[in-house]
Amino acid sequence: MTKFAHERRPRHLPIQVSPAQQGLLVGTLDTMMDSTSKVAPFRILHQTPDSQIYWSIACGGTKEEINQHWEWLEKNIMRTLSVFDSSDDITSFVQGKIRGLIAEEGKVSGVQEDDPEKFREALLRFEKWFDLPQKEKLVTYYSCSYWRGRVPCQGWLYLSTNFLSFYSYLLGSEVKLVVSWNEIWRLEKTSNVILTESIHVLANGEDHYFSMFLHLSETFLIMEQLADYSIKRLFDKETFQEEPSLSDPLQITKRGLETNARNEQFRAFFRLPKEENLLEVYESFLWVPFSHFNTLGKICLSESYLCFASQDGSQCHVIIPMREVIGVEKPDRSSRALTVCVRGKRALRFSEVRDFERLGNAIRRRCGMTASPQHSASTEGIRGECQNLINHFEDNPEEVAMMVGQKESSKTVSNEALMTVFHPQDAENLDPKMLKEKMKEQSWNIHFSEYGRGTSMFCTKKTRDLIVRGVPEALRGELWMLFSGAVNDMAANPGYYSEIVDKSLGTSTLATDEIERDLHRSLPEHPAFQSDTGISALRRVLTAYAYRNPKIGYCQAMNILTSVLLLYAKEEEAFWLLVAVCERMLPDYFNRRIIGALVDQAVFEELIRMHLTQLTEHMTDLTFFSSVSLSWFLTLFISVLPIESAVNVVDCFFYDGIKAILQLGLAVLDYNMEGLISSHDDAEAVTILSKFFDNVTNKDSPLPQTVQQNSVGNNDKASSLSKVDISDLIKEAYEKYGDMKSEEVERMRKRNKLYVIQTLEDTTKQNVLRVVSQEVKFSVPQLDNLYALFKRQHFLSCYWTMNSPVLLHHDPSLAYLEQYQLGFHQFRVLFSLLEPWSLCSGNDALFLWAFRLLDENQDGLVNFKEFCCALDILYSGTFTNKLKFLFKLHLPPVSDLPEDGVIRKSPERGKGKVDLQAYLKQWQDEILKKEESIKDLPRINQAQFIQFSKTLYNLFHGDPEEESLYRAVARVTSLLLRMEEVGRRLQEPTSPTQAAPEGALLNREACSTPERSSDTPCATITLEAGSILQEVEWSFAFEQILASLLNEPVLVRFFERPVDIQARLDHAKGAQLKAKTNK
């Protein structure tokens, strides 16, 4: 008969060692091994008769927990076993039932791991070892070594939504590490003599190295995704797009992160809209007609696109929108091939597709076709059908336009590129430049005939070579739309631009004010922007984009870029090109902090160190190149090069992305290497580069001299320098640095983004500390620790929810002091950890009063300055200031606390105008604000005085002089009430209630005797004061209370006793996470 058995894991080993050594060895094995028996001390085992194998059914950390599992087995499993005749059948049933429960548990919790049972074991260890809040979601875990100096510690690395955690226990030595993702400055793969391959993490000024991974690349990818997710969600919220798999921090999984990484890479490579996700991948050969051979690569299928990228070095890729597909043909099952027919009399033949039938059905389904017998049986039939469709669309071009998604634009929208309006080409002009322009057009037409034209064109090395030589003026807008992917955005959103133009025109926001100011600064020398036609088109595009994306709104440099786009593209096309640049190709560039540009500058510095070693040896500080190159990245060299040369750079940018700008930047520095090395200071280096840009020309440009930008102010000096043709400069950039891969650039971007964000955060911190340090007595290290605690508390309210008011209203564009603030609940946790007297312990009302007192602007949030000023009073203030703080706590608030804790004084950017007068008045009030005098404080009434007395009693609980302090407070309250009674008798000598206060005093003195409990005084005061409250009205001034308390030396000593500030800070640092947990 099969049997179940309880087991408690023995804490002894079969070798002769001491009990202490047994514990060390068992603990070490717990850490090293990955088994349930090494986790929980209690287990339930299942054994089949005549078998030496025991199956682990359940485990528990306590006897009560394992008994609960046993009771469940008796009710749900054991009664069913009687129907089985064979012991083996019972074992199979039990195994299947338990595994099903584990799988179901994994499914419900969102865990989609390969081995849910092992993952559950790891989750138990994670919760046991790190004691993080229960909401913290473990994503995955890995066995690795953590290096402490030169000594490796073997253990487990746990990656959760908000923390990187490591645990090791080796022979009594425990190593525990917990780092928040938002604290990481560097995350990179490294190698050296000792560590052949490791992961380096820099956080809080400390370096951490992890090595000996079984799957290092996989581990690094997950770490990179979690760090990037944290940065976007908590710091860089302006561009955070909620992915379905990442929308809830409590449901993030390893698989979801891996899928998100693949989707990002897929969209970036093929320049697809952000809605597209990689659904299926097939390895296959694609017949390349212009080369007459099959190229090996992968088919990538998304919701609306069929893409192919070669893997044999031919650099061939093609993008086929499903809207362009008109048929799918399966010529021969033996060849495992299918042919996709697209508009334009073109067909693409994929062969050796492992699951070609599934691929064909998927394409038909997305194109709205049905898999009829004709699709699989009749090659000629499908070709005839495709040809009929092609002929139909050629005869009815208006239907093509409707299918592509181009609707008739609004009457206010220009339908022509400004260059065709202001500089139409003369077909009869036989100028040498025009002849060369015609030759370029002919080269592209030949390319189109061989490689196709439009969205399904093959992109190869030949395409890049033509781009480097320069795009013809007549084709520039079309090719920009194609290579940027903007053509797909426009096709997917027919009529969108005209709609938002109608909605946005006439609105008045901060963004529209800035746009109006910059309209006439955009290429002012070009005739197109000296007329209302160009200015109006520029206004409509910029205003429409600010309306579409209010988080960005409008940023300087967008006007310059949009001006150039309007010269060569229609107005609606220029809008979608701007969308592609701002939201896909140059993410994070056009916002208040220009994070994207700063990241690419950091990448540029890294590339300079790699490729221009001679320059780095001469100039060890490369920050100069960061400052001088900012405009290069923000305007794609448009602001430093003449327009006729800059457009060639834009050509390369739309084809190769930021890689083209980085390459050109390296080529510019390389060209001027000698002059930069010999320069004596930054000003001289800037002059060298400025002269160089003034001498960059485009000898093939067909633009008239009235449009071309000549160097201004430096003509004499510039004429003495040799001219540099932009085509030669771009060609040199590709020849020297063209082997740089876009994937590597993206990895460098991710690696440097962490550092850039943290540098900006550190700048914010330094500015905040500089302001606050002038008003408090804390030392700089103490302020630094306080800021870290305050900021962490801010984030603790954001870690496990997407709807935190503090997170939703965090705006990096606000003043430094306003960027991180605490709502009431976060304030209560942190203030209770730091205040020196257990002032508000167990009394939520006092927390609320303290919060109201500190929230000077009544916005429902407390900033760092307000928080520090309060602590400074409690830690280092004079006796009078401390007492004044306690006194003001009990005064009625000016207004009620907002329930949602929302910032109400700062309108969202782009949606409303800022009241500058209100800000100026607030600033003036702060300047004129004088120090508050004790005479300005209002009198405290009966109920407030009673609560004030309660607060004083609560301060002394646990103090060595507790009894003396209680007696002193009792004497003070008695004295104050007698003084009040004397004053009342003088004013009302016939008052019938003259004896009431004395009765209250007797009770107060009685409750201060040694026999009373700590709660007795408060209860007595409340009771007696209630009768007084009904009979007379009395109050006290702050001066009266202060004078009375000064007469008690024990009270003065208590309030002037120094506080060990560092000890409080260290205690708060260790207890902060637990305080959140226990909340």
Short mmCIF file of C-alpha atoms in Angstrom, two decimals, residues 412-786:
data_model
loop_
_atom_site.label_atom_id
_atom_site.label_comp_id
_atom_site.label_asym_id
_atom_site.label_seq_id
_atom_site.Cartn_x
_atom_site.Cartn_y
_atom_site.Cartn_z
CA THR A 412 -6.00 74.65 -44.47
CA VAL A 413 -3.28 72.03 -44.98
CA SER A 414 -0.70 72.53 -47.71
CA ASN A 415 -0.42 69.61 -50.14
CA GLU A 416 2.92 70.54 -51.64
CA ALA A 417 6.46 70.62 -50.34
CA LEU A 418 7.69 74.19 -49.93
CA MET A 419 10.69 73.54 -52.17
CA THR A 420 8.43 72.77 -55.14
CA VAL A 421 6.49 75.97 -54.48
CA PHE A 422 9.42 78.33 -54.08
CA HIS A 423 12.04 76.58 -56.26
CA PRO A 424 10.34 74.53 -58.98
CA GLN A 425 12.84 72.69 -61.17
CA ASP A 426 13.21 73.82 -64.76
CA ALA A 427 13.16 70.74 -67.00
CA GLU A 428 14.97 72.63 -69.78
CA ASN A 429 17.78 73.87 -67.56
CA LEU A 430 21.04 72.28 -68.77
CA ASP A 431 23.18 73.69 -65.96
CA PRO A 432 25.95 71.18 -65.00
CA LYS A 433 24.52 70.89 -61.48
CA MET A 434 21.06 70.17 -62.86
CA LEU A 435 22.51 67.58 -65.24
CA LYS A 436 24.19 65.87 -62.31
CA GLU A 437 20.90 66.02 -60.43
CA LYS A 438 19.18 64.31 -63.35
CA MET A 439 21.86 61.62 -63.33
CA LYS A 440 21.17 60.99 -59.65
CA GLU A 441 17.46 60.67 -60.37
CA GLN A 442 18.22 58.22 -63.18
CA SER A 443 20.39 56.13 -60.84
CA TRP A 444 17.53 55.95 -58.35
CA ASN A 445 15.01 55.07 -61.07
CA ILE A 446 17.24 52.17 -62.14
CA HIS A 447 17.45 51.15 -58.48
CA PHE A 448 13.65 51.26 -58.20
CA SER A 449 13.25 49.10 -61.29
CA GLU A 450 15.53 46.43 -59.83
CA TYR A 451 14.78 46.63 -56.10
CA GLY A 452 11.23 47.91 -56.14
CA ARG A 453 9.75 51.22 -55.08
CA GLY A 454 7.67 52.14 -52.10
CA THR A 455 7.15 50.37 -48.80
CA SER A 456 8.14 46.91 -50.07
CA MET A 457 11.45 48.01 -51.63
CA PHE A 458 14.54 45.88 -50.98
CA CYS A 459 17.11 47.78 -48.89
CA THR A 460 20.70 46.64 -49.51
CA LYS A 461 24.27 47.92 -49.59
CA LYS A 462 23.47 49.50 -52.96
CA THR A 463 20.73 51.56 -51.32
CA ARG A 464 23.15 52.87 -48.70
CA ASP A 465 25.71 53.74 -51.39
CA LEU A 466 23.12 55.84 -53.21
CA ILE A 467 22.17 57.56 -49.93
CA VAL A 468 25.82 58.43 -49.21
CA ARG A 469 26.17 60.01 -52.66
CA GLY A 470 23.17 62.23 -51.96
CA VAL A 471 19.44 61.99 -52.61
CA PRO A 472 17.93 63.96 -55.52
CA GLU A 473 15.85 66.96 -54.47
CA ALA A 474 12.73 65.55 -56.15
CA LEU A 475 12.91 62.21 -54.28
CA ARG A 476 14.01 63.45 -50.87
CA GLY A 477 10.58 63.68 -49.25
CA GLU A 478 9.48 60.28 -50.56
CA LEU A 479 12.63 58.52 -49.35
CA TRP A 480 12.59 60.25 -45.97
CA MET A 481 9.05 58.98 -45.44
CA LEU A 482 10.03 55.47 -46.52
CA PHE A 483 13.24 55.01 -44.54
CA SER A 484 11.92 56.61 -41.33
CA GLY A 485 8.77 54.48 -41.30
CA ALA A 486 6.62 57.62 -41.26
CA VAL A 487 4.82 56.37 -44.37
CA ASN A 488 3.40 53.51 -42.29
CA ASP A 489 2.32 55.85 -39.48
CA MET A 490 0.46 58.06 -41.94
CA ALA A 491 -1.18 55.10 -43.67
CA ALA A 492 -2.37 53.70 -40.34
CA ASN A 493 -3.93 57.04 -39.30
CA PRO A 494 -5.88 58.47 -42.25
CA GLY A 495 -7.25 61.93 -41.61
CA TYR A 496 -5.55 62.18 -38.21
CA TYR A 497 -3.43 65.23 -39.03
CA SER A 498 -6.30 67.30 -40.45
CA GLU A 499 -8.37 66.43 -37.39
CA ILE A 500 -5.84 67.58 -34.81
CA VAL A 501 -4.99 70.68 -36.86
CA ASP A 502 -8.63 71.72 -36.60
CA LYS A 503 -8.63 70.96 -32.86
CA SER A 504 -5.31 72.59 -32.01
CA LEU A 505 -5.47 75.85 -33.97
CA GLY A 506 -6.66 78.71 -31.80
CA THR A 507 -5.68 77.05 -28.50
CA SER A 508 -3.51 79.04 -26.12
CA THR A 509 -0.95 77.16 -24.06
CA LEU A 510 2.62 77.63 -22.93
CA ALA A 511 3.71 75.51 -25.92
CA THR A 512 1.84 77.69 -28.44
CA ASP A 513 3.36 80.83 -26.93
CA GLU A 514 6.85 79.37 -27.37
CA ILE A 515 6.03 78.28 -30.92
CA GLU A 516 4.88 81.77 -31.90
CA ARG A 517 8.08 83.23 -30.49
CA ASP A 518 10.28 80.88 -32.54
CA LEU A 519 8.40 80.83 -35.86
CA HIS A 520 10.41 83.61 -37.47
CA ARG A 521 13.71 82.20 -36.16
CA SER A 522 13.38 79.04 -38.28
CA LEU A 523 15.59 79.26 -41.38
CA PRO A 524 14.88 83.01 -41.65
CA GLU A 525 17.19 83.33 -44.68
CA HIS A 526 15.07 80.92 -46.76
CA PRO A 527 12.37 82.55 -48.93
CA ALA A 528 9.84 79.90 -47.89
CA PHE A 529 9.94 81.18 -44.31
CA GLN A 530 9.85 84.80 -45.28
CA SER A 531 6.28 84.29 -46.46
CA ASP A 532 3.02 83.48 -44.73
CA THR A 533 2.79 80.17 -46.60
CA GLY A 534 5.85 78.68 -44.92
CA ILE A 535 5.22 80.27 -41.52
CA SER A 536 1.60 79.06 -41.43
CA ALA A 537 2.58 75.51 -42.38
CA LEU A 538 5.29 75.51 -39.70
CA ARG A 539 2.82 76.81 -37.11
CA ARG A 540 0.26 74.12 -37.96
CA VAL A 541 2.75 71.24 -37.79
CA LEU A 542 4.34 72.36 -34.48
CA THR A 543 1.00 73.19 -32.85
CA ALA A 544 -0.51 69.89 -33.98
CA TYR A 545 2.40 67.95 -32.52
CA ALA A 546 2.21 69.86 -29.23
CA TYR A 547 -1.47 68.95 -29.11
CA ARG A 548 -0.71 65.29 -29.90
CA ASN A 549 2.03 64.97 -27.31
CA PRO A 550 1.50 67.50 -24.50
CA LYS A 551 4.16 65.85 -22.31
CA ILE A 552 6.75 67.07 -24.81
CA GLY A 553 4.75 70.00 -26.15
CA TYR A 554 7.33 72.10 -27.89
CA CYS A 555 11.08 72.20 -27.44
CA GLN A 556 13.60 74.49 -29.09
CA ALA A 557 15.30 72.87 -32.10
CA MET A 558 12.01 71.29 -33.16
CA ASN A 559 11.32 74.42 -35.22
CA ILE A 560 14.61 74.15 -37.12
CA LEU A 561 14.13 70.45 -37.86
CA THR A 562 10.50 70.90 -38.92
CA SER A 563 11.45 73.76 -41.26
CA VAL A 564 13.77 71.47 -43.21
CA LEU A 565 11.15 68.71 -43.28
CA LEU A 566 8.59 71.11 -44.77
CA LEU A 567 10.97 72.07 -47.56
CA TYR A 568 10.99 68.54 -49.00
CA ALA A 569 7.80 66.89 -47.72
CA LYS A 570 4.14 67.75 -47.83
CA GLU A 571 2.72 69.24 -44.68
CA GLU A 572 1.06 66.05 -43.42
CA GLU A 573 4.18 64.09 -44.31
CA ALA A 574 6.33 66.58 -42.41
CA PHE A 575 4.11 66.06 -39.35
CA TRP A 576 4.56 62.27 -39.46
CA LEU A 577 8.29 62.67 -40.04
CA LEU A 578 8.42 64.82 -36.90
CA VAL A 579 6.50 62.10 -35.03
CA ALA A 580 8.99 59.47 -36.22
CA VAL A 581 11.96 61.59 -35.13
CA CYS A 582 10.64 62.64 -31.71
CA GLU A 583 9.00 59.38 -30.65
CA ARG A 584 11.04 56.67 -32.33
CA MET A 585 14.37 57.71 -33.84
CA LEU A 586 15.44 60.27 -31.23
CA PRO A 587 13.60 59.22 -28.07
CA ASP A 588 13.80 61.59 -25.11
CA TYR A 589 15.47 64.33 -27.15
CA PHE A 590 12.76 66.95 -27.12
CA ASN A 591 11.79 67.41 -23.49
CA ARG A 592 12.83 69.67 -20.64
CA ARG A 593 15.89 67.64 -19.70
CA ILE A 594 16.88 66.51 -23.25
CA ILE A 595 17.87 63.17 -21.75
CA GLY A 596 18.13 61.46 -25.12
CA ALA A 597 20.63 64.01 -26.43
CA LEU A 598 22.70 63.71 -23.25
CA VAL A 599 22.70 59.92 -23.59
CA ASP A 600 23.92 60.12 -27.18
CA GLN A 601 26.60 62.58 -26.12
CA ALA A 602 27.80 60.02 -23.57
CA VAL A 603 27.82 57.41 -26.36
CA PHE A 604 29.77 59.88 -28.52
CA GLU A 605 32.38 60.31 -25.77
CA GLU A 606 32.72 56.52 -25.50
CA LEU A 607 33.21 56.26 -29.27
CA ILE A 608 35.85 59.02 -29.20
CA ARG A 609 37.81 57.00 -26.64
CA MET A 610 37.52 53.90 -28.81
CA HIS A 611 38.36 55.42 -32.22
CA LEU A 612 40.27 58.67 -31.62
CA THR A 613 42.85 57.63 -29.06
CA GLN A 614 45.28 60.35 -30.16
CA LEU A 615 42.70 62.98 -29.26
CA THR A 616 41.85 61.43 -25.89
CA GLU A 617 45.53 61.29 -24.94
CA HIS A 618 45.75 65.05 -25.49
CA MET A 619 42.34 65.97 -23.99
CA THR A 620 41.60 63.70 -21.04
CA ASP A 621 38.42 65.67 -20.20
CA LEU A 622 35.98 65.05 -23.03
CA THR A 623 33.13 67.11 -21.58
CA PHE A 624 34.11 69.87 -24.02
CA PHE A 625 32.96 67.67 -26.91
CA SER A 626 29.68 67.03 -25.11
CA SER A 627 28.90 70.74 -24.87
CA VAL A 628 30.01 71.62 -28.40
CA SER A 629 28.21 68.65 -29.99
CA LEU A 630 24.83 69.18 -28.32
CA SER A 631 23.51 71.19 -31.26
CA TRP A 632 24.83 68.54 -33.66
CA PHE A 633 22.53 65.95 -32.14
CA LEU A 634 19.52 68.17 -31.45
CA THR A 635 19.37 69.61 -34.97
CA LEU A 636 21.10 66.83 -36.97
CA PHE A 637 23.88 69.30 -37.91
CA ILE A 638 21.28 71.66 -39.49
CA SER A 639 22.23 74.49 -37.11
CA VAL A 640 25.97 74.31 -37.89
CA LEU A 641 26.03 73.38 -41.58
CA PRO A 642 24.66 75.31 -44.56
CA ILE A 643 21.20 74.03 -45.49
CA GLU A 644 22.35 72.59 -48.84
CA SER A 645 24.91 70.43 -46.97
CA ALA A 646 22.79 69.64 -43.93
CA VAL A 647 20.08 67.92 -45.97
CA ASN A 648 22.63 65.29 -47.06
CA VAL A 649 23.21 64.53 -43.37
CA VAL A 650 19.46 64.23 -42.84
CA ASP A 651 19.35 61.74 -45.76
CA CYS A 652 21.80 59.47 -43.95
CA PHE A 653 20.03 59.94 -40.62
CA PHE A 654 16.69 58.71 -41.93
CA TYR A 655 18.36 55.62 -43.39
CA ASP A 656 20.82 54.69 -40.60
CA GLY A 657 19.43 56.55 -37.58
CA ILE A 658 21.63 58.07 -34.89
CA LYS A 659 24.52 55.91 -36.09
CA ALA A 660 24.93 58.28 -39.06
CA ILE A 661 25.20 61.33 -36.77
CA LEU A 662 27.76 59.61 -34.53
CA GLN A 663 29.85 58.57 -37.53
CA LEU A 664 29.84 62.08 -38.97
CA GLY A 665 30.78 63.55 -35.58
CA LEU A 666 33.81 61.25 -35.40
CA ALA A 667 34.76 62.18 -38.96
CA VAL A 668 34.57 65.92 -38.15
CA LEU A 669 36.86 65.52 -35.13
CA ASP A 670 39.22 63.28 -37.09
CA TYR A 671 39.42 65.83 -39.91
CA ASN A 672 40.34 68.57 -37.40
CA MET A 673 42.55 66.37 -35.23
CA GLU A 674 45.75 68.37 -35.73
CA GLY A 675 44.13 71.71 -34.95
CA LEU A 676 42.29 70.38 -31.86
CA ILE A 677 45.45 68.83 -30.43
CA SER A 678 47.39 72.06 -30.86
CA SER A 679 44.61 74.26 -29.39
CA HIS A 680 45.33 75.87 -26.03
CA ASP A 681 41.83 76.20 -24.65
CA ASP A 682 38.20 75.39 -25.36
CA ALA A 683 37.53 78.73 -27.07
CA GLU A 684 40.23 78.06 -29.64
CA ALA A 685 38.88 74.55 -30.27
CA VAL A 686 35.37 75.96 -30.81
CA THR A 687 36.77 78.46 -33.31
CA ILE A 688 38.52 75.67 -35.24
CA LEU A 689 35.30 73.67 -35.55
CA SER A 690 33.23 76.74 -36.47
CA LYS A 691 35.61 77.62 -39.30
CA PHE A 692 35.50 74.05 -40.51
CA PHE A 693 31.70 74.01 -40.70
CA ASP A 694 31.72 77.36 -42.52
CA ASN A 695 33.83 75.74 -45.23
CA VAL A 696 31.69 72.65 -45.75
CA THR A 697 29.99 72.96 -49.15
CA ASN A 698 27.79 70.91 -51.44
CA LYS A 699 29.20 71.31 -54.94
CA ASP A 700 26.37 69.27 -56.45
CA SER A 701 23.50 71.21 -54.86
CA PRO A 702 21.06 72.53 -57.53
CA LEU A 703 19.67 75.14 -55.12
CA PRO A 704 20.01 78.76 -56.27
CA GLN A 705 22.48 81.05 -54.50
CA THR A 706 19.59 82.94 -52.87
CA VAL A 707 18.82 79.83 -50.84
CA GLN A 708 22.30 78.51 -50.12
CA GLN A 709 23.82 79.69 -46.86
CA ASN A 710 27.22 81.31 -47.18
CA SER A 711 29.43 81.79 -44.15
CA VAL A 712 28.70 85.12 -42.53
CA GLY A 713 31.33 87.28 -40.86
CA ASN A 714 34.21 84.93 -41.60
CA ASN A 715 34.35 85.19 -45.38
CA ASP A 716 37.91 86.45 -45.53
CA LYS A 717 39.25 83.89 -43.10
CA ALA A 718 37.11 81.12 -44.55
CA SER A 719 38.33 81.76 -48.07
CA SER A 720 41.89 81.01 -46.95
CA LEU A 721 40.85 77.53 -45.76
CA SER A 722 40.26 74.61 -48.09
CA LYS A 723 36.65 73.74 -48.88
CA VAL A 724 35.28 70.36 -47.82
CA ASP A 725 32.50 68.76 -49.80
CA ILE A 726 29.75 67.23 -47.68
CA SER A 727 29.59 64.11 -49.88
CA ASP A 728 33.30 63.47 -49.35
CA LEU A 729 32.95 64.02 -45.61
CA ILE A 730 30.01 61.59 -45.35
CA LYS A 731 31.80 59.04 -47.53
CA GLU A 732 34.87 59.24 -45.28
CA ALA A 733 32.66 58.80 -42.22
CA TYR A 734 31.16 55.60 -43.64
CA GLU A 735 34.52 54.23 -44.78
CA LYS A 736 36.22 54.77 -41.42
CA TYR A 737 33.39 54.13 -38.98
CA GLY A 738 30.73 52.37 -41.04
CA ASP A 739 31.43 49.02 -39.40
CA MET A 740 29.70 50.34 -36.27
CA LYS A 741 26.50 48.31 -35.82
CA SER A 742 23.16 49.86 -34.89
CA GLU A 743 22.60 47.10 -32.31
CA GLU A 744 25.84 48.03 -30.54
CA VAL A 745 24.82 51.71 -30.54
CA GLU A 746 21.51 50.78 -28.90
CA ARG A 747 23.35 48.77 -26.24
CA MET A 748 25.62 51.74 -25.56
CA ARG A 749 22.57 53.97 -25.30
CA LYS A 750 21.01 51.74 -22.67
CA ARG A 751 24.26 51.45 -20.75
CA ASN A 752 24.81 55.23 -20.66
CA LYS A 753 21.19 56.15 -19.98
CA LEU A 754 21.43 54.93 -16.40
CA TYR A 755 24.49 57.09 -15.79
CA VAL A 756 22.97 60.18 -17.44
CA ILE A 757 19.72 59.89 -15.46
CA GLN A 758 21.57 59.41 -12.17
CA THR A 759 23.88 62.35 -12.97
CA LEU A 760 20.84 64.57 -13.48
CA GLU A 761 19.36 63.25 -10.25
CA ASP A 762 22.62 63.98 -8.45
CA THR A 763 22.59 67.54 -9.84
CA THR A 764 19.05 67.93 -8.52
CA LYS A 765 20.19 66.65 -5.12
CA GLN A 766 23.14 69.03 -4.96
CA ASN A 767 20.90 72.00 -5.76
CA VAL A 768 18.38 70.97 -3.16
CA LEU A 769 21.04 70.45 -0.49
CA ARG A 770 22.63 73.82 -1.30
CA VAL A 771 19.31 75.59 -0.74
CA VAL A 772 18.31 73.63 2.37
CA SER A 773 21.74 73.75 4.04
CA GLN A 774 21.43 77.53 4.41
CA GLU A 775 18.39 77.14 6.67
CA VAL A 776 19.25 74.13 8.84
CA LYS A 777 22.06 73.05 11.14
CA PHE A 778 22.53 69.56 9.68
CA SER A 779 25.98 68.71 8.36
CA VAL A 780 26.39 67.97 4.65
CA PRO A 781 26.70 64.17 5.18
CA GLN A 782 23.61 64.21 7.40
CA LEU A 783 21.65 66.15 4.79
CA ASP A 784 22.82 63.74 2.14
CA ASN A 785 21.54 60.80 4.20
CA LEU A 786 18.28 62.57 4.88
#
